[in-house]
mmCIF file of C-alpha atoms (C1' of nucleotides) and ligand atoms in Angstrom:
data_model
loop_
_atom_site.group_PDB
_atom_site.id
_atom_site.type_symbol
_atom_site.label_atom_id
_atom_site.label_comp_id
_atom_site.label_asym_id
_atom_site.label_seq_id
_atom_site.Cartn_x
_atom_site.Cartn_y
_atom_site.Cartn_z
ATOM 1 C CA MET A 1 0.000 0.000 0.000
ATOM 2 C CA LEU A 2 2.685 2.423 0.982
ATOM 3 C CA ASP A 3 5.428 4.432 -0.566
ATOM 4 C CA CYS A 4 7.765 3.324 2.178
ATOM 5 C CA GLN A 5 11.127 2.306 0.772
ATOM 6 C CA ASN A 6 13.179 2.148 3.912
ATOM 7 C CA HIS A 7 11.130 1.819 7.008
ATOM 8 C CA GLU A 8 14.067 2.614 9.274
ATOM 9 C CA VAL A 9 13.786 6.107 7.871
ATOM 10 C CA CYS A 10 10.089 6.249 8.793
ATOM 11 C CA ILE A 11 10.854 5.213 12.349
ATOM 12 C CA GLU A 12 13.815 7.510 12.819
ATOM 13 C CA SER A 13 12.100 10.575 11.465
ATOM 14 C CA ALA A 14 8.935 9.894 13.449
ATOM 15 C CA MET A 15 10.923 9.567 16.656
ATOM 16 C CA ARG A 16 12.939 12.685 15.936
ATOM 17 C CA GLU A 17 9.786 14.665 15.212
ATOM 18 C CA ALA A 18 8.244 13.401 18.427
ATOM 19 C CA ASP A 19 11.297 14.495 20.386
ATOM 20 C CA LEU A 20 11.113 17.973 18.938
ATOM 21 C CA ILE A 21 7.383 18.366 19.386
ATOM 22 C CA CYS A 22 7.465 17.303 23.016
ATOM 23 C CA GLN A 23 10.408 19.556 23.668
ATOM 24 C CA GLU A 24 8.657 22.521 22.069
ATOM 25 C CA LYS A 25 5.495 21.890 24.015
ATOM 26 C CA GLY A 26 7.315 21.247 27.266
ATOM 27 C CA LEU A 27 5.936 17.721 27.532
ATOM 28 C CA ARG A 28 7.768 14.826 29.129
ATOM 29 C CA PHE A 29 8.610 12.272 26.516
ATOM 30 C CA THR A 30 9.577 9.547 28.973
ATOM 31 C CA GLU A 31 11.295 6.269 28.127
ATOM 32 C CA LEU A 32 8.011 4.429 28.422
ATOM 33 C CA ARG A 33 6.126 6.766 26.097
ATOM 34 C CA ARG A 34 9.048 6.734 23.727
ATOM 35 C CA GLU A 35 9.133 2.946 23.647
ATOM 36 C CA VAL A 36 5.384 2.680 23.055
ATOM 37 C CA LEU A 37 5.636 5.112 20.173
ATOM 38 C CA ARG A 38 8.544 3.122 18.731
ATOM 39 C CA LEU A 39 6.605 -0.130 19.017
ATOM 40 C CA ILE A 40 3.687 1.460 17.179
ATOM 41 C CA TRP A 41 6.021 2.672 14.460
ATOM 42 C CA LEU A 42 7.545 -0.787 13.998
ATOM 43 C CA SER A 43 5.240 -1.189 11.024
ATOM 44 C CA HIS A 44 2.536 0.511 9.043
ATOM 45 C CA VAL A 45 0.069 -2.039 10.362
ATOM 46 C CA PRO A 46 -1.889 -0.406 13.168
ATOM 47 C CA ALA A 47 -0.915 -1.850 16.539
ATOM 48 C CA LYS A 48 -3.324 -3.411 19.020
ATOM 49 C CA ALA A 49 -3.033 -2.234 22.615
ATOM 50 C CA TYR A 50 -2.497 -5.710 24.035
ATOM 51 C CA ASP A 51 0.146 -6.537 21.422
ATOM 52 C CA ILE A 52 2.045 -3.453 22.520
ATOM 53 C CA LEU A 53 1.606 -4.672 26.082
ATOM 54 C CA ASP A 54 3.113 -8.062 25.243
ATOM 55 C CA LYS A 55 6.086 -6.461 23.541
ATOM 56 C CA LEU A 56 6.665 -4.135 26.483
ATOM 57 C CA LYS A 57 6.685 -7.105 28.847
ATOM 58 C CA GLY A 58 9.640 -8.518 26.945
ATOM 59 C CA LYS A 59 11.577 -5.420 27.964
ATOM 60 C CA ALA A 60 12.378 -3.763 31.250
ATOM 61 C CA TRP A 61 8.846 -2.741 32.114
ATOM 62 C CA SER A 62 6.414 -4.376 34.478
ATOM 63 C CA ALA A 63 3.722 -3.559 31.997
ATOM 64 C CA LYS A 64 0.026 -3.954 32.669
ATOM 65 C CA PRO A 65 -2.946 -2.585 30.718
ATOM 66 C CA PRO A 66 -2.918 0.885 32.299
ATOM 67 C CA THR A 67 0.760 1.190 31.437
ATOM 68 C CA VAL A 68 -0.072 0.982 27.750
ATOM 69 C CA TYR A 69 -3.339 2.885 27.778
ATOM 70 C CA ARG A 70 -1.785 5.802 29.633
ATOM 71 C CA ALA A 71 1.033 6.034 27.147
ATOM 72 C CA LEU A 72 -1.485 5.791 24.308
ATOM 73 C CA ASP A 73 -3.541 8.577 25.880
ATOM 74 C CA PHE A 74 -0.495 10.793 26.081
ATOM 75 C CA LEU A 75 0.513 10.061 22.501
ATOM 76 C CA GLN A 76 -2.990 10.730 21.218
ATOM 77 C CA GLU A 77 -3.318 13.987 23.147
ATOM 78 C CA THR A 78 0.008 15.073 21.755
ATOM 79 C CA GLY A 79 -1.133 14.173 18.243
ATOM 80 C CA LEU A 80 1.615 11.631 17.729
ATOM 81 C CA VAL A 81 -0.718 8.673 17.453
ATOM 82 C CA HIS A 82 -4.239 8.110 16.166
ATOM 83 C CA LYS A 83 -6.724 5.534 17.258
ATOM 84 C CA LEU A 84 -8.561 3.802 14.425
ATOM 85 C CA ASP A 85 -12.015 3.214 15.856
ATOM 86 C CA SER A 86 -13.127 0.838 13.135
ATOM 87 C CA ILE A 87 -10.430 -1.690 14.088
ATOM 88 C CA ASN A 88 -9.523 -0.704 17.666
ATOM 89 C CA ALA A 89 -5.904 -0.168 16.809
ATOM 90 C CA TYR A 90 -3.318 2.587 16.983
ATOM 91 C CA ILE A 91 -1.122 4.093 14.310
ATOM 92 C CA GLY A 92 1.616 6.706 14.303
ATOM 93 C CA CYS A 93 0.660 10.056 12.838
ATOM 94 C CA SER A 94 2.543 10.666 9.636
ATOM 95 C CA HIS A 95 2.500 14.462 9.963
ATOM 96 C CA PRO A 96 1.867 15.382 13.575
ATOM 97 C CA ARG A 97 2.508 19.088 13.104
ATOM 98 C CA GLU A 98 -0.227 19.726 10.619
ATOM 99 C CA HIS A 99 -2.733 16.983 11.226
ATOM 100 C CA ASN A 100 -6.055 18.309 10.052
ATOM 101 C CA GLY A 101 -8.773 16.914 7.846
ATOM 102 C CA CYS A 102 -7.027 13.581 7.621
ATOM 103 C CA TYR A 103 -8.547 10.207 6.971
ATOM 104 C CA PHE A 104 -7.332 6.648 6.858
ATOM 105 C CA LEU A 105 -7.294 3.977 4.188
ATOM 106 C CA ILE A 106 -7.072 0.584 5.872
ATOM 107 C CA CYS A 107 -6.376 -2.502 3.791
ATOM 108 C CA THR A 108 -8.205 -5.587 5.021
ATOM 109 C CA ASP A 109 -5.749 -7.840 3.156
ATOM 110 C CA CYS A 110 -2.294 -6.608 4.167
ATOM 111 C CA ASN A 111 -3.651 -4.697 7.191
ATOM 112 C CA GLU A 112 -1.564 -1.637 6.455
ATOM 113 C CA ALA A 113 -3.087 1.772 6.985
ATOM 114 C CA LYS A 114 -2.303 5.017 5.247
ATOM 115 C CA GLU A 115 -3.060 8.490 6.505
ATOM 116 C CA CYS A 116 -4.253 10.826 3.773
ATOM 117 C CA CYS A 117 -5.371 14.399 3.494
ATOM 118 C CA SER A 118 -7.783 15.944 1.098
ATOM 119 C CA PRO A 119 -8.714 19.617 1.203
ATOM 120 C CA GLU A 120 -11.856 18.987 -0.867
ATOM 121 C CA LEU A 121 -12.876 16.412 1.660
ATOM 122 C CA THR A 122 -12.263 18.725 4.565
ATOM 123 C CA ASP A 123 -14.267 21.431 2.823
ATOM 124 C CA ALA A 124 -17.161 19.115 2.098
ATOM 125 C CA ILE A 125 -17.276 17.949 5.686
ATOM 126 C CA GLU A 126 -17.156 21.492 6.998
ATOM 127 C CA LEU A 127 -19.936 22.539 4.676
ATOM 128 C CA ALA A 128 -21.986 19.609 5.867
ATOM 129 C CA TRP A 129 -21.804 20.465 9.520
ATOM 130 C CA THR A 130 -22.330 24.168 9.135
ATOM 131 C CA LYS A 131 -25.540 23.361 7.252
ATOM 132 C CA ASN A 132 -26.527 21.397 10.347
ATOM 133 C CA SER A 133 -25.257 24.086 12.746
ATOM 134 C CA PHE A 134 -23.006 21.543 14.366
ATOM 135 C CA ARG A 135 -19.766 22.331 16.213
ATOM 136 C CA PRO A 136 -17.376 19.482 15.474
ATOM 137 C CA LYS A 137 -14.828 18.359 18.009
ATOM 138 C CA LYS A 138 -13.524 15.148 16.496
ATOM 139 C CA VAL A 139 -13.892 13.656 13.031
ATOM 140 C CA THR A 140 -13.507 9.945 12.440
ATOM 141 C CA LEU A 141 -13.045 9.054 8.790
ATOM 142 C CA GLU A 142 -11.807 5.568 8.033
ATOM 143 C CA VAL A 143 -12.146 3.552 4.856
ATOM 144 C CA LEU A 144 -11.801 -0.211 5.042
ATOM 145 C CA GLY A 145 -11.039 -1.911 1.744
ATOM 146 C CA GLN A 146 -8.358 -3.316 -0.471
ATOM 147 C CA CYS A 147 -5.243 -1.393 -1.364
ATOM 148 C CA GLY A 148 -3.679 -1.237 -4.811
ATOM 149 C CA GLU A 149 -1.023 -3.824 -4.045
ATOM 150 C CA CYS A 150 -3.469 -6.436 -2.748
ATOM 151 C CA GLU A 151 -5.461 -7.399 -5.846
ATOM 152 C CA MET B 1 -30.617 18.174 17.246
ATOM 153 C CA LEU B 2 -33.345 16.543 15.279
ATOM 154 C CA ASP B 3 -36.348 17.509 13.272
ATOM 155 C CA CYS B 4 -38.376 14.855 15.033
ATOM 156 C CA GLN B 5 -41.779 16.178 16.071
ATOM 157 C CA ASN B 6 -43.537 12.960 16.894
ATOM 158 C CA HIS B 7 -41.227 10.112 17.590
ATOM 159 C CA GLU B 8 -44.022 7.548 17.440
ATOM 160 C CA VAL B 9 -44.092 8.329 13.743
ATOM 161 C CA CYS B 10 -40.350 7.643 13.453
ATOM 162 C CA ILE B 11 -40.752 4.292 15.155
ATOM 163 C CA GLU B 12 -43.802 3.221 13.202
ATOM 164 C CA SER B 13 -42.410 4.150 9.831
ATOM 165 C CA ALA B 14 -39.057 2.525 10.589
ATOM 166 C CA MET B 15 -40.742 -0.713 11.612
ATOM 167 C CA ARG B 16 -42.998 -0.703 8.595
ATOM 168 C CA GLU B 17 -40.076 -0.099 6.262
ATOM 169 C CA ALA B 18 -38.176 -2.926 7.935
ATOM 170 C CA ASP B 19 -41.123 -5.260 7.437
ATOM 171 C CA LEU B 20 -41.300 -4.426 3.767
ATOM 172 C CA ILE B 21 -37.568 -4.670 3.154
ATOM 173 C CA CYS B 22 -37.277 -8.054 4.829
ATOM 174 C CA GLN B 23 -40.292 -9.305 2.950
ATOM 175 C CA GLU B 24 -38.886 -8.122 -0.373
ATOM 176 C CA LYS B 25 -35.519 -9.690 0.332
ATOM 177 C CA GLY B 26 -37.018 -12.913 1.656
ATOM 178 C CA LEU B 27 -35.385 -12.465 5.054
ATOM 179 C CA ARG B 28 -36.876 -13.685 8.301
ATOM 180 C CA PHE B 29 -37.780 -10.715 10.452
ATOM 181 C CA THR B 30 -38.373 -12.722 13.609
ATOM 182 C CA GLU B 31 -39.956 -11.430 16.812
ATOM 183 C CA LEU B 32 -36.535 -11.156 18.432
ATOM 184 C CA ARG B 33 -35.000 -9.141 15.603
ATOM 185 C CA ARG B 34 -38.106 -7.005 15.436
ATOM 186 C CA GLU B 35 -37.952 -6.272 19.151
ATOM 187 C CA VAL B 36 -34.253 -5.383 19.032
ATOM 188 C CA LEU B 37 -34.900 -2.980 16.176
ATOM 189 C CA ARG B 38 -37.790 -1.441 18.087
ATOM 190 C CA LEU B 39 -35.626 -1.001 21.186
ATOM 191 C CA ILE B 40 -32.971 0.731 19.099
ATOM 192 C CA TRP B 41 -35.593 3.023 17.626
ATOM 193 C CA LEU B 42 -36.925 3.993 21.056
ATOM 194 C CA SER B 43 -34.845 7.129 20.772
ATOM 195 C CA HIS B 44 -32.422 8.985 18.553
ATOM 196 C CA VAL B 45 -29.694 8.315 21.076
ATOM 197 C CA PRO B 46 -27.626 5.399 19.795
ATOM 198 C CA ALA B 47 -28.217 2.269 21.869
ATOM 199 C CA LYS B 48 -25.511 0.289 23.638
ATOM 200 C CA ALA B 49 -25.579 -3.465 23.130
ATOM 201 C CA TYR B 50 -25.780 -4.269 26.825
ATOM 202 C CA ASP B 51 -28.569 -1.768 27.386
ATOM 203 C CA ILE B 52 -30.567 -3.524 24.698
ATOM 204 C CA LEU B 53 -29.738 -6.774 26.466
ATOM 205 C CA ASP B 54 -31.103 -5.462 29.771
ATOM 206 C CA LYS B 55 -34.305 -4.292 28.147
ATOM 207 C CA LEU B 56 -34.790 -7.621 26.409
ATOM 208 C CA LYS B 57 -34.427 -9.428 29.724
ATOM 209 C CA GLY B 58 -37.439 -7.523 30.994
ATOM 210 C CA LYS B 59 -39.476 -9.225 28.287
ATOM 211 C CA ALA B 60 -40.118 -12.791 27.296
ATOM 212 C CA TRP B 61 -36.578 -13.581 26.143
ATOM 213 C CA SER B 62 -33.854 -15.451 27.952
ATOM 214 C CA ALA B 63 -31.438 -12.942 26.553
ATOM 215 C CA LYS B 64 -27.678 -13.271 26.750
ATOM 216 C CA PRO B 65 -24.974 -11.356 24.874
ATOM 217 C CA PRO B 66 -25.094 -13.546 21.740
ATOM 218 C CA THR B 67 -28.837 -12.998 21.569
ATOM 219 C CA VAL B 68 -28.317 -9.298 21.085
ATOM 220 C CA TYR B 69 -25.184 -9.414 18.970
ATOM 221 C CA ARG B 70 -26.764 -11.861 16.534
ATOM 222 C CA ALA B 71 -29.792 -9.672 16.108
ATOM 223 C CA LEU B 72 -27.514 -6.665 15.658
ATOM 224 C CA ASP B 73 -25.523 -8.556 13.022
ATOM 225 C CA PHE B 74 -28.685 -9.351 11.125
ATOM 226 C CA LEU B 75 -29.939 -5.783 11.314
ATOM 227 C CA GLN B 76 -26.600 -4.391 10.160
ATOM 228 C CA GLU B 77 -26.329 -6.838 7.259
ATOM 229 C CA THR B 78 -29.831 -5.896 6.231
ATOM 230 C CA GLY B 79 -28.907 -2.224 6.414
ATOM 231 C CA LEU B 80 -31.540 -1.448 9.043
ATOM 232 C CA VAL B 81 -29.031 -0.490 11.708
ATOM 233 C CA HIS B 82 -25.597 1.108 11.763
ATOM 234 C CA LYS B 83 -22.873 0.679 14.291
ATOM 235 C CA LEU B 84 -21.163 3.892 15.355
ATOM 236 C CA ASP B 85 -17.568 2.835 15.915
ATOM 237 C CA SER B 86 -16.535 5.997 17.693
ATOM 238 C CA ILE B 87 -18.953 5.340 20.548
ATOM 239 C CA ASN B 88 -19.642 1.573 20.294
ATOM 240 C CA ALA B 89 -23.354 2.064 19.873
ATOM 241 C CA TYR B 90 -26.087 1.234 17.408
ATOM 242 C CA ILE B 91 -28.581 3.425 15.640
ATOM 243 C CA GLY B 92 -31.484 2.773 13.300
ATOM 244 C CA CYS B 93 -30.876 3.691 9.679
ATOM 245 C CA SER B 94 -33.057 6.600 8.687
ATOM 246 C CA HIS B 95 -33.252 5.619 5.011
ATOM 247 C CA PRO B 96 -32.375 1.943 4.666
ATOM 248 C CA ARG B 97 -33.305 1.688 0.995
ATOM 249 C CA GLU B 98 -30.831 4.226 -0.260
ATOM 250 C CA HIS B 99 -28.108 4.292 2.336
ATOM 251 C CA ASN B 100 -24.987 5.443 0.559
ATOM 252 C CA GLY B 101 -22.372 8.043 1.341
ATOM 253 C CA CYS B 102 -23.897 8.736 4.708
ATOM 254 C CA TYR B 103 -22.213 10.077 7.778
ATOM 255 C CA PHE B 104 -23.199 10.738 11.362
ATOM 256 C CA LEU B 105 -23.277 13.817 13.531
ATOM 257 C CA ILE B 106 -23.140 12.757 17.163
ATOM 258 C CA CYS B 107 -23.795 15.295 19.893
ATOM 259 C CA THR B 108 -21.677 14.765 22.986
ATOM 260 C CA ASP B 109 -24.120 16.815 25.064
ATOM 261 C CA CYS B 110 -27.557 15.364 24.311
ATOM 262 C CA ASN B 111 -26.095 12.149 22.847
ATOM 263 C CA GLU B 112 -28.420 12.199 19.880
ATOM 264 C CA ALA B 113 -27.092 11.173 16.507
ATOM 265 C CA LYS B 114 -28.228 12.241 13.089
ATOM 266 C CA GLU B 115 -27.597 10.440 9.832
ATOM 267 C CA CYS B 116 -26.783 12.809 6.978
ATOM 268 C CA CYS B 117 -25.946 12.535 3.332
ATOM 269 C CA SER B 118 -23.816 14.807 1.223
ATOM 270 C CA PRO B 119 -23.151 14.124 -2.448
ATOM 271 C CA GLU B 120 -20.144 16.478 -2.412
ATOM 272 C CA LEU B 121 -18.759 14.518 0.465
ATOM 273 C CA THR B 122 -19.290 11.213 -1.280
ATOM 274 C CA ASP B 123 -17.620 12.587 -4.385
ATOM 275 C CA ALA B 124 -14.635 13.895 -2.447
ATOM 276 C CA ILE B 125 -14.168 10.573 -0.714
ATOM 277 C CA GLU B 126 -14.426 8.656 -3.976
ATOM 278 C CA LEU B 127 -11.899 10.941 -5.606
ATOM 279 C CA ALA B 128 -9.578 10.413 -2.690
ATOM 280 C CA TRP B 129 -9.520 6.656 -2.893
ATOM 281 C CA THR B 130 -9.283 6.405 -6.641
ATOM 282 C CA LYS B 131 -6.188 8.611 -6.413
ATOM 283 C CA ASN B 132 -4.843 5.988 -4.046
ATOM 284 C CA SER B 133 -6.098 3.061 -6.181
ATOM 285 C CA PHE B 134 -8.032 1.786 -3.211
ATOM 286 C CA ARG B 135 -11.154 -0.376 -3.408
ATOM 287 C CA PRO B 136 -13.405 0.682 -0.547
ATOM 288 C CA LYS B 137 -15.646 -1.779 1.202
ATOM 289 C CA LYS B 138 -16.843 0.190 4.189
ATOM 290 C CA VAL B 139 -16.654 3.873 5.022
ATOM 291 C CA THR B 140 -16.823 5.098 8.597
ATOM 292 C CA LEU B 141 -17.504 8.796 8.878
ATOM 293 C CA GLU B 142 -18.565 10.074 12.263
ATOM 294 C CA VAL B 143 -18.361 13.576 13.682
ATOM 295 C CA LEU B 144 -18.454 14.034 17.428
ATOM 296 C CA GLY B 145 -19.363 17.505 18.599
ATOM 297 C CA GLN B 146 -22.121 19.755 19.809
ATOM 298 C CA CYS B 147 -25.428 20.065 18.013
ATOM 299 C CA GLY B 148 -27.257 23.331 17.380
ATOM 300 C CA GLU B 149 -29.667 22.848 20.257
ATOM 301 C CA CYS B 150 -26.978 22.230 22.858
ATOM 302 C CA GLU B 151 -25.176 25.551 23.109
ATOM 303 C "C1'" DT C 1 -46.578 -36.155 5.580
ATOM 304 C "C1'" DT C 2 -42.767 -37.777 7.438
ATOM 305 C "C1'" DT C 3 -37.992 -36.596 7.182
ATOM 306 C "C1'" DA C 4 -33.790 -34.251 6.279
ATOM 307 C "C1'" DA C 5 -31.445 -29.924 6.052
ATOM 308 C "C1'" DA C 6 -30.909 -25.230 7.254
ATOM 309 C "C1'" DA C 7 -31.639 -21.355 10.040
ATOM 310 C "C1'" DT C 8 -32.511 -19.490 14.402
ATOM 311 C "C1'" DT C 9 -32.191 -19.304 19.234
ATOM 312 C "C1'" DG C 10 -30.436 -21.070 23.853
ATOM 313 C "C1'" DT C 11 -26.548 -21.678 26.824
ATOM 314 C "C1'" DT C 12 -21.986 -21.734 28.802
ATOM 315 C "C1'" DA C 13 -17.704 -20.105 28.601
ATOM 316 C "C1'" DT C 14 -14.200 -17.022 27.302
ATOM 317 C "C1'" DA C 15 -11.803 -13.429 24.514
ATOM 318 C "C1'" DT C 16 -10.925 -8.628 23.757
ATOM 319 C "C1'" DT C 17 -10.728 -3.856 24.905
ATOM 320 C "C1'" DA C 18 -10.503 -0.422 28.413
ATOM 321 C "C1'" DT C 19 -10.886 2.032 33.015
ATOM 322 C "C1'" DA C 20 -11.228 2.847 38.293
ATOM 323 C "C1'" DA C 21 -8.878 3.324 42.400
ATOM 324 C "C1'" DC C 22 -5.164 3.678 45.183
ATOM 325 C "C1'" DA C 23 -0.035 3.013 46.253
ATOM 326 C "C1'" DT C 24 4.645 4.127 45.017
ATOM 327 C "C1'" DT C 25 8.175 6.363 42.653
ATOM 328 C "C1'" DT C 26 10.234 10.024 40.054
ATOM 329 C "C1'" DA C 27 10.849 14.662 38.548
ATOM 330 C "C1'" DA C 28 10.323 19.813 39.095
ATOM 331 C "C1'" DG C 29 10.051 23.873 41.430
ATOM 332 C "C1'" DT C 30 10.782 26.413 45.841
ATOM 333 C "C1'" DA D 1 16.259 19.451 51.432
ATOM 334 C "C1'" DC D 2 11.277 19.985 51.046
ATOM 335 C "C1'" DT D 3 7.057 20.172 48.730
ATOM 336 C "C1'" DT D 4 4.221 19.306 45.071
ATOM 337 C "C1'" DA D 5 2.862 17.479 40.815
ATOM 338 C "C1'" DA D 6 3.395 14.108 37.406
ATOM 339 C "C1'" DA D 7 4.260 9.584 36.105
ATOM 340 C "C1'" DT D 8 4.306 4.797 36.924
ATOM 341 C "C1'" DG D 9 3.106 0.436 39.554
ATOM 342 C "C1'" DT D 10 -0.489 -2.607 41.018
ATOM 343 C "C1'" DT D 11 -4.885 -4.849 41.754
ATOM 344 C "C1'" DA D 12 -9.238 -5.257 40.464
ATOM 345 C "C1'" DT D 13 -13.054 -4.800 37.501
ATOM 346 C "C1'" DA D 14 -15.933 -2.765 33.725
ATOM 347 C "C1'" DA D 15 -17.419 -2.805 28.999
ATOM 348 C "C1'" DT D 16 -17.590 -4.875 24.558
ATOM 349 C "C1'" DA D 17 -17.763 -8.952 21.783
ATOM 350 C "C1'" DT D 18 -17.160 -13.858 20.102
ATOM 351 C "C1'" DA D 19 -16.458 -19.165 20.166
ATOM 352 C "C1'" DA D 20 -18.464 -23.449 20.548
ATOM 353 C "C1'" DC D 21 -21.947 -26.531 20.942
ATOM 354 C "C1'" DA D 22 -26.906 -27.856 22.097
ATOM 355 C "C1'" DA D 23 -31.791 -27.338 21.387
ATOM 356 C "C1'" DT D 24 -35.460 -25.694 18.750
ATOM 357 C "C1'" DT D 25 -37.937 -24.015 14.928
ATOM 358 C "C1'" DT D 26 -38.610 -23.334 9.996
ATOM 359 C "C1'" DT D 27 -38.162 -24.684 5.350
ATOM 360 C "C1'" DA D 28 -37.994 -27.748 1.832
ATOM 361 C "C1'" DA D 29 -37.360 -32.324 -0.101
ATOM 362 C "C1'" DA D 30 -38.585 -37.021 -0.475
HETATM 363 ZN ZN1 ZN E 1 7.710 2.967 6.522
HETATM 364 ZN ZN1 ZN E 2 -2.341 12.466 11.737
HETATM 365 ZN ZN1 ZN E 3 -37.944 10.626 16.099
HETATM 366 ZN ZN1 ZN E 4 -28.156 4.535 6.889
#
DNA sequence: TTTAAAATTGTTATATTATAACATTTAAGT
DNA sequence: ACTTAAATGTTATAATATAACAATTTTAAA
């Protein structure tokens, strides 16, 4: 599905961005939060909370569910990670500085997910809710289907 | 949020439509499925599976989780009910014959949800996935926020 | 109209996802 | 150093959903 040639590059740049963003915002990017973000970035397949938990257990941490969910909460609040409600899984944000009007294509064959942006889409959605005099707080837009490489 | 003057009318017309659709499609709209749909239609606030379960228990049925989830599966397959992934709740489809390119506005104050359609939105989404050579199977589009009547 | 097959429902158990509540430790500011 | 706030540890439990198999009901064939 993805235009990812060298995934090490994805991971490294995501972690570097996260460092900078937390530093700028004065947030504490602890070892635990850092490791959870890294585990999520291990692939472009959205990670399940309890899989992250299992991987953490293999390391130094005495990890239990709250350990993971707290880190996930922090990462979501900071915009570094998104939850995909249609599959109950978590994926790293591919552009955490300018996330806005994004949606997700999720392949049910290879399980990879891709974060996309479309200004037309954002406009159409905005038009829709102003017509309904609705004040949006959170938009969930996820498309399940088959990606181009899984035919 | 809604333009619902007399909710009895909503319920009656939804049930009648469901009857017709199941008849046309040769599907068995059993008492159980019928009752679950009616319970969902009791309000415009999406229903939680275990709340439906509790209400069923008050009636003739020896209801257990599979009882409800099976009925919900049937109703979703038939297009009579939608699951809202962002809140894990179920709502009756307001136009089950022509459901297509719909999205949901969900008020976090009054908890009501409204099913809307927007051709521009549908077009924008279609454009987006063809650009990504993606074959969509299911679109989830839900907006959490505050409705016009809850300010 | 019996009988076989299929669909539906009943029942028990368990899997999956997530949070509450309180104790302990670590980091930051004074 | 002392105080406070934030983060993490720990135990328990809540909330959501499915697996597996048995019993019943409906449909359809023989
Ligand atoms: Zn990559
Ligand atoms: Zn993003
Ligand atoms: Zn109504
Ligand atoms: Zn609908």
